[in-house]
Structure formats: structure tokens, C-alpha cells
Amino acid sequence: MWDSSNKSTPNDPTQCFTSRVTDYVRYRPGYPTALLDVLQQHCQLSPQTVIADVGSGTGKLTRLFLDHGNTVYGVEPNAAMRHTALQQLAAYSQFHSQSGRAEATGLPTASVSMVVAGQAFHWFDPIKTRQEFQRILLPQGWVVLVWNNRDLTDAFQQAYEGLLREQAPDYGNVRHRRRIALEHIQQFYGPYIPQSITLTYRQPLDWTGLWGRLMSCSYAPPANHPNHRPLHDALAETFEAHQQQGVIQFVYQTQVYFGLLPDLTPG
């Protein structure tokens, strides 16, 4: 990033959302409740399943499982996001906040039945993370990786993508990082073969919500960046062209991967 005061180094991506927590809480999407149906059908999810949500952020994915009745350990390295999650989820007695990261969660060995990661796995070191997930999972425990990917077949999303490419200098770097090839995901789960499913999810946003949604992203130019105002004005024009009754539907394809990891117990 151009401004070192708003920068997270490549070796410490955990801090890149510190200044964006408020917008993240207000305007980032949750996850489709149909995800629970998928995991009930394929991964034996029940209200008794103990879950580690790794890279849990402000608790967007965590809340879905808490509402299902699960005990959830939210593992998050960013103090500001972790503090916000504690505030947002204070009503849930089965929520436990844990300072840690994917490579070193701080959770006890064989303590959870399922590990989930929403919008986060692309930040993890895959080799160290695999070892850590194997350590904290009970035998036959599941790993579930989830991304809300913008649906680029949608007309608004196509225009929005163009604005990001033109006006958000850091977008290309983050976008490249998010491109995790299927072969890399398969290597993470190997020798088991993960299953995958895609769910459609829509987030209705008015103008304030749309602008806040963009400002929650790590690549969005901050207020003192020369691209900030041009991006604001261009997005306002795009919103007006696509809104219906003051709202646009921000369309996602929610990509879900799920599978087992090999047991580390010596044979």
C-alpha cells in the first residue's frame, strides 16, 4: 500500500483490517443458512458439534453456528476484530474467544470436531495450518473452507469489478492472493479428496451500505489516498445505474469446501 501508516507487511497480514473493523461489522455479509444444511447432510453437523472458527474476525461465520446451538471457539489474531466479536456475540454463552492464528491456534489437542474458516484460508500458511488443524481435531474431524465470492456474471458486479481494477491500486495483489487453485486445496486435504458445493447468496445494500461494504475491504483506498474520492464518485454513478428503489442486490457465489484430514496418530 502507498501509505505506511495504513499498511500491513506481507509477513503480517493479520493487521490489514484493524482500521476497517467498524465498516466490516456493519456492511460485510454473513453466510447463507443453507450452509448449515450442507454440513448437516455431509459432515454430521449437529448442535453438539464443537467448532473452531479460525480467522473468525468479527464473528460473521461464528454467529451462524452459535444460532445453530454449537459451542464455537473463535480464533483470531487481530485484537480489534477479536474485541469486536466479544461485543457482538456477548449474548452467546457458548462462544469462546481465543487469541491465535491458523498456524498456532492455542487450542488443546483433539479438542474440536470441526474447523471452519470463512474468508480467511487464503491468508494461512497451508503446511503449518494443516499440521495445526490435525492437532486440534478429534479423529474423523472435518475442515470446512468458505468464501463469499462476488458473482461476476451479475451486471452490477461486472461494473463494480471494473471500478476496483481502475481505482483501487492494491486490489490486484489481494485478488491474486484469493486465487487459490483447486489443486492447492486438494493438496491441503490430501490424500482425502474434498467435496465442494456452491450456494447463491444476496446481500441487499443501499448507497451507504454499498460504500461501507467497499471501505471494509483491505484494498480500498483510505480517505487520504488520491483515488478515494474518484472511486466514491464512480461507485455512486454505478449505484444509480443499477439500483432499484434505492437498493442493489450484491450477489455472491458462496464456495464451500469440506473434507477430512488424515489422522496424525501413529499407526
XYZ file of C-alpha atoms in Angstrom:
267
model
C 0.000 0.000 0.000
C 1.115 3.515 -0.631
C 0.724 4.798 2.940
C 2.870 3.033 5.511
C 0.547 4.181 8.296
C -2.194 2.021 6.770
C -0.006 -0.872 5.809
C 0.318 -4.474 6.871
C 3.533 -6.099 5.845
C 3.474 -9.242 3.695
C 4.711 -11.150 6.761
C 1.848 -9.900 8.937
C -1.456 -9.872 7.048
C -3.320 -10.196 10.340
C -3.373 -6.420 10.856
C -4.764 -5.320 7.491
C -8.360 -4.933 8.765
C -7.572 -3.093 12.021
C -8.661 0.300 10.674
C -11.731 -1.173 8.939
C -13.422 -3.025 11.778
C -16.448 -0.709 12.049
C -17.291 -0.982 8.349
C -16.568 -4.711 8.447
C -19.134 -5.292 11.185
C -21.806 -3.118 9.620
C -21.508 -3.932 5.949
C -19.779 -7.252 5.307
C -22.190 -10.090 4.508
C -22.963 -13.015 6.727
C -23.273 -16.504 5.276
C -26.261 -18.370 3.848
C -28.146 -20.536 6.334
C -28.153 -23.217 3.621
C -24.535 -23.821 4.631
C -25.849 -25.491 7.779
C -27.973 -27.839 5.679
C -24.923 -28.832 3.626
C -22.851 -29.578 6.713
C -25.678 -31.473 8.408
C -26.040 -33.664 5.342
C -22.380 -34.255 4.562
C -20.354 -33.616 7.741
C -22.616 -34.851 10.542
C -23.038 -31.321 11.897
C -25.334 -31.235 14.917
C -25.844 -28.715 17.736
C -23.421 -30.848 19.790
C -20.536 -30.370 17.318
C -17.716 -28.328 18.868
C -16.271 -25.948 16.293
C -13.116 -23.861 15.906
C -13.740 -20.863 13.639
C -10.188 -19.959 12.596
C -9.660 -16.427 11.370
C -13.048 -15.660 12.888
C -12.728 -11.889 12.600
C -15.770 -10.075 13.984
C -17.791 -13.286 14.127
C -19.767 -13.269 10.869
C -19.485 -17.031 10.336
C -19.306 -17.764 14.055
C -22.799 -16.364 14.595
C -24.311 -18.807 12.104
C -23.074 -21.752 14.180
C -23.931 -20.139 17.511
C -27.512 -19.703 16.333
C -27.460 -23.398 15.457
C -26.588 -24.194 19.084
C -22.904 -25.062 18.647
C -20.068 -24.303 21.005
C -17.618 -22.216 18.958
C -14.029 -21.185 19.652
C -13.320 -18.063 17.617
C -9.593 -17.989 16.867
C -8.475 -14.545 15.709
C -5.047 -12.812 15.753
C -6.305 -9.249 15.268
C -7.064 -7.681 18.657
C -9.506 -5.088 17.320
C -11.574 -7.678 15.473
C -11.446 -10.072 18.408
C -12.661 -7.360 20.783
C -15.499 -6.510 18.415
C -16.539 -10.156 18.225
C -16.685 -10.314 22.013
C -19.058 -7.338 21.967
C -21.167 -8.599 19.073
C -21.516 -12.129 20.464
C -21.730 -11.353 24.177
C -25.207 -12.898 24.419
C -23.932 -16.353 23.429
C -22.625 -18.297 26.418
C -21.240 -20.997 24.106
C -18.869 -18.547 22.371
C -15.218 -18.557 23.428
C -12.714 -16.061 22.049
C -9.139 -17.226 21.503
C -6.140 -15.118 20.554
C -4.305 -17.185 17.971
C -3.762 -17.818 14.303
C -4.246 -20.725 11.926
C -0.696 -21.951 12.372
C -0.867 -21.746 16.192
C -4.437 -21.615 17.468
C -3.654 -22.079 21.139
C -6.438 -24.666 21.412
C -5.886 -28.017 23.172
C -5.023 -31.133 21.185
C -8.062 -33.112 19.957
C -10.472 -30.500 21.282
C -12.856 -29.829 18.366
C -14.872 -31.872 15.888
C -14.875 -29.314 13.080
C -12.657 -26.479 11.930
C -14.184 -23.772 9.753
C -12.597 -20.775 8.032
C -14.636 -18.064 6.326
C -12.921 -15.558 4.006
C -9.627 -16.475 5.647
C -7.863 -19.576 4.331
C -6.037 -17.613 1.611
C -4.101 -15.836 4.386
C -2.893 -19.072 6.029
C 0.402 -20.917 5.653
C -1.009 -24.189 4.274
C 1.656 -26.576 5.584
C 1.744 -25.247 9.146
C -2.025 -24.806 9.165
C -2.623 -28.394 8.110
C -0.416 -29.631 10.949
C -2.223 -27.435 13.458
C -5.687 -28.470 12.267
C -4.662 -32.122 12.507
C -3.515 -31.483 16.065
C -6.687 -29.793 17.355
C -9.187 -32.022 15.530
C -10.669 -35.131 17.035
C -10.356 -38.271 14.867
C -12.631 -38.050 11.832
C -12.905 -34.292 12.305
C -13.952 -32.065 9.433
C -12.363 -28.985 7.860
C -14.705 -26.552 6.107
C -13.396 -23.673 3.970
C -15.856 -20.981 2.874
C -15.630 -17.937 0.629
C -18.287 -15.422 -0.348
C -17.102 -14.751 -3.909
C -18.683 -11.925 -5.845
C -20.769 -13.277 -8.733
C -19.117 -11.745 -11.798
C -21.935 -12.902 -14.076
C -24.102 -10.242 -12.402
C -24.267 -6.935 -14.301
C -23.645 -4.760 -11.263
C -20.725 -6.929 -10.164
C -19.132 -6.607 -13.585
C -19.265 -2.816 -13.317
C -18.031 -2.947 -9.707
C -15.112 -5.160 -10.734
C -14.110 -2.607 -13.353
C -14.076 0.183 -10.775
C -11.840 -1.814 -8.457
C -9.376 -2.564 -11.224
C -9.231 1.106 -12.217
C -9.300 2.886 -8.866
C -8.046 0.501 -6.149
C -4.264 0.087 -6.598
C -3.970 -2.756 -4.076
C -6.880 -4.742 -5.479
C -4.760 -6.721 -7.917
C -2.466 -8.029 -5.166
C -5.299 -9.180 -2.904
C -7.263 -10.574 -5.831
C -4.252 -12.622 -6.885
C -3.857 -13.990 -3.358
C -7.520 -15.029 -3.285
C -6.999 -17.198 -6.377
C -6.311 -20.457 -4.625
C -6.166 -23.190 -7.220
C -8.266 -26.287 -6.684
C -5.086 -28.371 -6.779
C -3.752 -26.462 -3.748
C -6.932 -27.073 -1.800
C -6.787 -30.740 -2.748
C -3.166 -30.899 -1.577
C -4.223 -29.418 1.754
C -6.767 -32.190 2.300
C -4.738 -34.947 0.649
C -4.792 -37.855 0.359
C -8.504 -37.365 1.009
C -10.496 -35.623 -1.727
C -12.545 -32.641 -0.517
C -16.092 -32.143 -1.681
C -17.366 -28.750 -2.786
C -20.662 -27.011 -3.276
C -21.665 -23.510 -4.372
C -24.538 -21.561 -2.837
C -26.044 -18.338 -4.165
C -26.317 -15.554 -1.601
C -27.657 -11.998 -1.917
C -26.933 -9.011 0.274
C -29.301 -6.041 -0.246
C -27.447 -2.745 0.125
C -28.493 0.899 -0.043
C -25.917 3.516 -1.031
C -24.497 3.859 2.479
C -24.217 0.092 2.774
C -22.539 -0.276 -0.601
C -19.914 2.355 0.147
C -19.336 0.866 3.599
C -19.040 -2.602 2.035
C -16.232 -1.345 -0.185
C -14.496 0.525 2.638
C -14.415 -2.689 4.680
C -12.004 -4.234 2.167
C -8.270 -4.241 2.819
C -7.558 -2.918 -0.680
C -9.965 0.059 -0.567
C -8.089 3.401 -0.839
C -8.357 5.226 2.521
C -9.670 8.771 2.844
C -6.249 10.399 2.353
C -5.499 8.433 -0.822
C -5.839 10.327 -4.152
C -8.057 7.564 -5.558
C -10.529 7.699 -2.678
C -12.805 10.450 -3.994
C -12.750 9.355 -7.659
C -13.704 5.835 -6.595
C -16.516 7.207 -4.411
C -17.952 9.261 -7.267
C -17.647 6.462 -9.823
C -19.320 3.986 -7.474
C -22.153 6.451 -6.828
C -22.810 6.660 -10.574
C -22.734 2.876 -10.877
C -25.133 2.521 -7.957
C -27.600 4.925 -9.557
C -27.465 2.998 -12.823
C -28.271 -0.341 -11.166
C -30.351 0.438 -8.067
C -33.999 -0.428 -7.783
C -35.971 1.532 -5.199
C -32.717 2.687 -3.635
C -31.205 -0.795 -3.234
C -28.867 -3.057 -5.181
C -28.514 -6.787 -4.685
C -24.861 -7.598 -4.029
C -24.718 -11.134 -5.386
C -22.286 -13.789 -4.171
C -21.470 -17.343 -5.049
C -20.614 -18.889 -1.678
C -17.969 -21.549 -2.346
C -17.739 -24.295 0.267
C -15.061 -26.998 0.502
C -15.332 -29.722 3.130
C -13.451 -32.887 3.933
C -11.419 -34.879 6.429
C -7.723 -34.552 7.203
C -5.509 -37.590 7.788
C -5.163 -38.552 11.436
C -1.673 -37.784 12.825
C -1.902 -40.599 15.363
C 0.947 -43.104 14.684
C -0.325 -46.311 13.133
